Amino acid sequence: MERAERFILGKVGDVMGTMTSFLERGLMDEDFPIRVVQTEETFLFAPHWHEEVEIVYVAESGARIELNHHLCELKKGEILMIKPGEVHSFLPGTGKLLIIVFRMHFLTGTNPCGPDEQSLKSLVSHNTVIPAHQVQKANLALMMKAIAEEESGRQPGYKWSMKARLYDLIVRLIRLEPGQMEDDCPGGACSESKKFAFIEAVCEYLERHYDQPLKLDDIADHTNFNKFYLCKLFKEARGMTVMDYLNQYRIAQAKWELLGGSESILQIAVRNGFNNLNSFNRIFKKYNGCTPSEFRKRSGRTAQ
């Protein structure tokens, strides 16, 4: 297998402009750890992230995928494995895909530091591209299609079959990995899993209460974390401060209302957590390069 960096062509900002990524919630059923997505001829999806592993097979044409603000171009027949927590999006020029998403803890169970689990950890610790010839040689596409067929057919026992086939797929992928696997678990799957769970909980709290006058102390109290440690951990994981994430989410919601609503800009500002028009204008301009009224005029609506 080859690291995805081999396919990186440049900054995505040069292609699509600056886009904010948000946590994707409700990705799959709580009681079933696998999700299958089969896309149409063209597929677009905004920047997002989640704690699950994502395996993307390019069934037709090619794919242009943003990975952490860099462009990854894939050819037909290739597979990309996206590690947990990685910000990614699907850009124009992406054809038909077969995507399998699964939760790590389904495979690691109660012993995330065992030798086989460490092999899995090594496999998903980076974004990996598998060339088409290797995909074909190892029958990886056929294995993914078999999982998808079980999901679409939904015959009795299909969930068991999907789990069994996913195990087979992961074993095949692990055996493609070159080199020795780690035998220990210092700062490994155990701590990483807790870190993702913590960051996910913070993001969910922010996105559910963004319309309220939140302060850093409120967020720290809710998560039972020291606010300085909270800020450090969040910045390391998401590349921005907690308040930046909150403000960008507020602005993203406000932009939809500016485009589709008839309310005044002040009403929209207050409904999205800003206590006055000046702070809304200032923060909106920081992330968009224009004021809310200018944004509304550009969209063909009348500023109020």
Tab-separated table of C-alpha atoms in Angstrom, residues 21-271:
chain	number	residue	atom	x	y	z
A	21	SER	CA	-15.540	21.265	8.704
A	22	PHE	CA	-18.022	19.976	11.266
A	23	LEU	CA	-18.606	16.751	13.155
A	24	GLU	CA	-20.861	14.365	11.248
A	25	ARG	CA	-23.356	12.906	13.717
A	26	GLY	CA	-25.867	10.099	13.240
A	27	LEU	CA	-23.510	8.372	10.834
A	28	MET	CA	-24.918	4.909	11.576
A	29	ASP	CA	-27.297	3.038	13.844
A	30	GLU	CA	-26.249	2.956	17.481
A	31	ASP	CA	-26.690	-0.827	17.612
A	32	PHE	CA	-24.844	-1.649	14.370
A	33	PRO	CA	-21.241	-0.591	13.700
A	34	ILE	CA	-21.155	-0.723	9.880
A	35	ARG	CA	-22.563	1.638	7.268
A	36	VAL	CA	-22.504	1.207	3.481
A	37	VAL	CA	-22.808	4.152	1.072
A	38	GLN	CA	-23.093	3.713	-2.702
A	39	THR	CA	-23.013	7.039	-4.534
A	40	GLU	CA	-24.357	8.178	-7.887
A	41	GLU	CA	-22.308	9.097	-10.957
A	42	THR	CA	-21.228	12.367	-9.348
A	43	PHE	CA	-20.778	12.845	-5.616
A	44	LEU	CA	-20.171	15.975	-3.532
A	45	PHE	CA	-19.951	16.208	0.256
A	46	ALA	CA	-18.895	19.150	2.426
A	47	PRO	CA	-15.907	18.994	4.824
A	48	HIS	CA	-16.680	16.827	7.843
A	49	TRP	CA	-15.075	14.394	10.267
A	50	HIS	CA	-16.092	11.458	12.440
A	51	GLU	CA	-14.484	8.918	14.736
A	52	GLU	CA	-15.188	5.982	12.409
A	53	VAL	CA	-12.794	4.487	9.834
A	54	GLU	CA	-13.833	5.118	6.221
A	55	ILE	CA	-12.874	2.892	3.267
A	56	VAL	CA	-13.535	4.441	-0.154
A	57	TYR	CA	-13.461	2.383	-3.370
A	58	VAL	CA	-13.504	4.303	-6.671
A	59	ALA	CA	-15.923	2.265	-8.791
A	60	GLU	CA	-16.057	4.529	-11.858
A	61	SER	CA	-14.220	7.539	-13.299
A	62	GLY	CA	-12.000	8.975	-10.553
A	63	ALA	CA	-12.256	10.825	-7.269
A	64	ARG	CA	-11.071	14.163	-5.889
A	65	ILE	CA	-11.032	14.071	-2.113
A	66	GLU	CA	-9.924	16.765	0.311
A	67	LEU	CA	-7.855	15.320	3.156
A	68	ASN	CA	-6.975	17.804	5.880
A	69	HIS	CA	-6.881	20.745	3.408
A	70	HIS	CA	-4.911	18.865	0.725
A	71	LEU	CA	-6.172	17.395	-2.524
A	72	CYS	CA	-5.975	13.643	-3.087
A	73	GLU	CA	-6.756	12.461	-6.624
A	74	LEU	CA	-7.665	8.808	-7.122
A	75	LYS	CA	-8.059	6.703	-10.240
A	76	LYS	CA	-10.759	4.146	-11.007
A	77	GLY	CA	-10.160	0.922	-9.088
A	78	GLU	CA	-8.173	2.473	-6.235
A	79	ILE	CA	-9.050	2.396	-2.539
A	80	LEU	CA	-8.499	5.113	0.052
A	81	MET	CA	-8.591	4.395	3.787
A	82	ILE	CA	-9.361	7.518	5.826
A	83	LYS	CA	-8.226	7.429	9.434
A	84	PRO	CA	-10.571	8.346	12.316
A	85	GLY	CA	-10.905	12.061	13.026
A	86	GLU	CA	-9.540	13.185	9.653
A	87	VAL	CA	-11.282	16.171	8.058
A	88	HIS	CA	-12.325	15.208	4.531
A	89	SER	CA	-14.717	16.158	1.751
A	90	PHE	CA	-15.621	14.982	-1.746
A	91	LEU	CA	-15.019	17.565	-4.483
A	92	PRO	CA	-16.343	18.114	-8.034
A	93	GLY	CA	-14.877	15.505	-10.364
A	94	THR	CA	-15.685	12.612	-8.032
A	95	GLY	CA	-17.431	9.690	-9.743
A	96	LYS	CA	-19.237	6.624	-8.455
A	97	LEU	CA	-17.969	5.360	-5.089
A	98	LEU	CA	-18.538	2.448	-2.744
A	99	ILE	CA	-17.893	3.535	0.843
A	100	ILE	CA	-17.788	1.380	3.967
A	101	VAL	CA	-17.648	3.101	7.351
A	102	PHE	CA	-17.121	1.211	10.606
A	103	ARG	CA	-16.443	1.812	14.265
A	104	MET	CA	-13.041	0.754	15.537
A	105	HIS	CA	-14.355	-0.567	18.859
A	106	PHE	CA	-16.443	-3.143	16.976
A	107	LEU	CA	-13.234	-4.837	15.856
A	108	THR	CA	-11.057	-4.191	18.910
A	109	GLY	CA	-13.668	-5.216	21.479
A	110	THR	CA	-12.584	-5.220	25.108
A	111	ASN	CA	-8.885	-5.718	24.358
A	112	PRO	CA	-7.758	-2.757	22.207
A	113	CYS	CA	-4.097	-3.383	23.075
A	114	GLY	CA	-3.836	-7.004	21.901
A	115	PRO	CA	-1.466	-7.951	19.035
A	116	ASP	CA	-4.171	-8.221	16.362
A	117	GLU	CA	-5.723	-4.978	17.548
A	118	GLN	CA	-2.317	-3.310	17.281
A	119	SER	CA	-2.128	-4.478	13.664
A	120	LEU	CA	-5.454	-2.764	13.049
A	121	LYS	CA	-4.260	0.367	14.845
A	122	SER	CA	-1.189	0.485	12.596
A	123	LEU	CA	-3.371	0.027	9.517
A	124	VAL	CA	-5.672	2.970	10.309
A	125	SER	CA	-3.091	5.318	11.837
A	126	HIS	CA	-2.636	7.152	8.525
A	127	ASN	CA	-4.524	7.810	5.296
A	128	THR	CA	-3.607	5.026	2.891
A	129	VAL	CA	-4.082	4.611	-0.858
A	130	ILE	CA	-4.141	1.095	-2.324
A	131	PRO	CA	-3.315	1.085	-6.066
A	132	ALA	CA	-5.793	-0.522	-8.467
A	133	HIS	CA	-3.545	-3.472	-9.346
A	134	GLN	CA	-3.188	-4.381	-5.669
A	135	VAL	CA	-6.926	-3.971	-5.103
A	136	GLN	CA	-7.579	-6.399	-7.939
A	137	LYS	CA	-4.905	-8.893	-6.874
A	138	ALA	CA	-6.259	-9.080	-3.314
A	139	ASN	CA	-9.928	-9.101	-4.413
A	140	LEU	CA	-10.589	-6.110	-2.152
A	141	ALA	CA	-13.290	-4.590	-4.359
A	142	LEU	CA	-15.152	-7.900	-4.500
A	143	MET	CA	-15.031	-8.143	-0.709
A	144	MET	CA	-16.425	-4.631	-0.327
A	145	LYS	CA	-19.156	-5.356	-2.880
A	146	ALA	CA	-20.107	-8.508	-0.957
A	147	ILE	CA	-20.663	-6.409	2.181
A	148	ALA	CA	-22.755	-3.945	0.166
A	149	GLU	CA	-24.836	-6.756	-1.354
A	150	GLU	CA	-25.619	-8.149	2.094
A	151	GLU	CA	-26.720	-4.692	3.235
A	152	SER	CA	-28.963	-4.089	0.220
A	153	GLY	CA	-30.418	-7.631	0.172
A	154	ARG	CA	-31.160	-7.730	3.903
A	155	GLN	CA	-31.731	-11.477	3.996
A	156	PRO	CA	-32.069	-13.170	7.409
A	157	GLY	CA	-28.733	-12.931	9.214
A	158	TYR	CA	-27.401	-10.196	6.924
A	159	LYS	CA	-25.891	-8.196	9.788
A	160	TRP	CA	-23.890	-11.202	10.956
A	161	SER	CA	-22.733	-11.759	7.400
A	162	MET	CA	-21.698	-8.103	7.043
A	163	LYS	CA	-19.646	-8.321	10.235
A	164	ALA	CA	-17.982	-11.556	9.142
A	165	ARG	CA	-17.137	-10.153	5.716
A	166	LEU	CA	-15.760	-6.957	7.265
A	167	TYR	CA	-13.444	-9.050	9.443
A	168	ASP	CA	-12.236	-10.842	6.296
A	169	LEU	CA	-11.657	-7.508	4.541
A	170	ILE	CA	-9.667	-6.072	7.459
A	171	VAL	CA	-7.499	-9.207	7.689
A	172	ARG	CA	-6.756	-8.927	3.966
A	173	LEU	CA	-5.839	-5.249	4.367
A	174	ILE	CA	-3.611	-5.922	7.380
A	175	ARG	CA	-1.701	-8.588	5.458
A	176	LEU	CA	-1.028	-6.076	2.690
A	177	GLU	CA	0.731	-3.797	5.184
A	178	PRO	CA	4.528	-3.910	4.881
A	179	GLY	CA	6.833	-4.082	7.901
A	180	GLN	CA	6.431	-5.088	11.502
A	181	MET	CA	3.393	-4.097	13.543
A	182	GLU	CA	3.697	-2.429	16.941
A	183	ASP	CA	3.596	-4.804	19.926
A	184	ASP	CA	2.815	-2.217	22.629
A	185	CYS	CA	0.137	0.368	23.242
A	186	PRO	CA	1.812	3.538	24.551
A	187	GLY	CA	-0.635	6.358	23.895
A	188	GLY	CA	-2.321	4.081	21.408
A	189	ALA	CA	-5.842	2.928	20.701
A	190	CYS	CA	-7.023	3.210	24.305
A	191	SER	CA	-6.114	6.881	24.758
A	192	GLU	CA	-6.973	7.818	21.162
A	193	SER	CA	-10.463	6.384	21.544
A	194	LYS	CA	-11.042	8.442	24.685
A	195	LYS	CA	-9.670	11.535	22.954
A	196	PHE	CA	-12.076	11.185	20.018
A	197	ALA	CA	-14.983	10.566	22.382
A	198	PHE	CA	-14.094	13.707	24.337
A	199	ILE	CA	-13.752	15.913	21.232
A	200	GLU	CA	-16.997	14.507	19.837
A	201	ALA	CA	-18.800	15.314	23.097
A	202	VAL	CA	-17.496	18.898	23.035
A	203	CYS	CA	-18.555	19.400	19.398
A	204	GLU	CA	-22.009	17.958	20.041
A	205	TYR	CA	-22.458	20.287	23.005
A	206	LEU	CA	-21.393	23.324	20.956
A	207	GLU	CA	-23.650	22.430	18.030
A	208	ARG	CA	-26.669	21.859	20.264
A	209	HIS	CA	-26.238	25.041	22.300
A	210	TYR	CA	-24.686	27.411	19.731
A	211	ASP	CA	-27.702	29.742	19.982
A	212	GLN	CA	-27.016	30.352	23.673
A	213	PRO	CA	-24.467	32.827	25.126
A	214	LEU	CA	-21.822	30.160	25.808
A	215	LYS	CA	-18.572	30.943	27.570
A	216	LEU	CA	-15.467	28.798	27.840
A	217	ASP	CA	-16.185	28.207	31.527
A	218	ASP	CA	-19.630	26.806	30.636
A	219	ILE	CA	-18.118	24.350	28.164
A	220	ALA	CA	-15.413	23.278	30.620
A	221	ASP	CA	-18.013	22.744	33.358
A	222	HIS	CA	-20.158	20.624	31.042
A	223	THR	CA	-17.225	18.384	30.061
A	224	ASN	CA	-15.742	18.271	33.584
A	225	PHE	CA	-12.356	19.324	32.207
A	226	ASN	CA	-9.966	22.061	33.208
A	227	LYS	CA	-10.546	24.804	30.630
A	228	PHE	CA	-6.846	25.149	29.811
A	229	TYR	CA	-6.533	21.411	29.132
A	230	LEU	CA	-9.789	21.537	27.173
A	231	CYS	CA	-8.395	24.307	24.933
A	232	LYS	CA	-5.094	22.488	24.398
A	233	LEU	CA	-6.683	19.139	23.530
A	234	PHE	CA	-9.304	20.676	21.229
A	235	LYS	CA	-6.716	22.759	19.355
A	236	GLU	CA	-4.503	19.699	18.848
A	237	ALA	CA	-7.402	17.621	17.521
A	238	ARG	CA	-9.265	20.177	15.398
A	239	GLY	CA	-6.603	22.755	14.530
A	240	MET	CA	-8.674	25.636	15.914
A	241	THR	CA	-9.781	26.945	19.299
A	242	VAL	CA	-13.054	25.947	20.937
A	243	MET	CA	-14.476	29.445	20.437
A	244	ASP	CA	-13.363	29.508	16.792
A	245	TYR	CA	-15.276	26.267	16.212
A	246	LEU	CA	-18.341	27.679	17.978
A	247	ASN	CA	-18.240	30.961	16.050
A	248	GLN	CA	-17.703	29.241	12.707
A	249	TYR	CA	-20.670	26.972	13.383
A	250	ARG	CA	-22.813	29.976	14.335
A	251	ILE	CA	-21.783	31.823	11.180
A	252	ALA	CA	-22.496	28.765	9.018
A	253	GLN	CA	-26.043	28.589	10.418
A	254	ALA	CA	-26.516	32.344	10.008
A	255	LYS	CA	-25.426	32.226	6.356
A	256	TRP	CA	-28.254	29.823	5.510
A	257	GLU	CA	-30.738	32.162	7.176
A	258	LEU	CA	-29.327	35.187	5.364
A	259	LEU	CA	-29.819	33.387	2.060
A	260	GLY	CA	-33.250	31.928	2.691
A	261	GLY	CA	-34.968	34.023	5.355
A	262	SER	CA	-36.689	37.393	5.458
A	263	GLU	CA	-35.750	38.310	9.040
A	264	SER	CA	-33.559	41.283	9.819
A	265	ILE	CA	-29.829	40.784	10.240
A	266	LEU	CA	-30.164	41.642	13.929
A	267	GLN	CA	-32.802	38.935	14.427
A	268	ILE	CA	-30.574	36.379	12.706
A	269	ALA	CA	-27.585	37.441	14.792
A	270	VAL	CA	-29.446	37.059	18.096
A	271	ARG	CA	-30.987	33.725	17.099
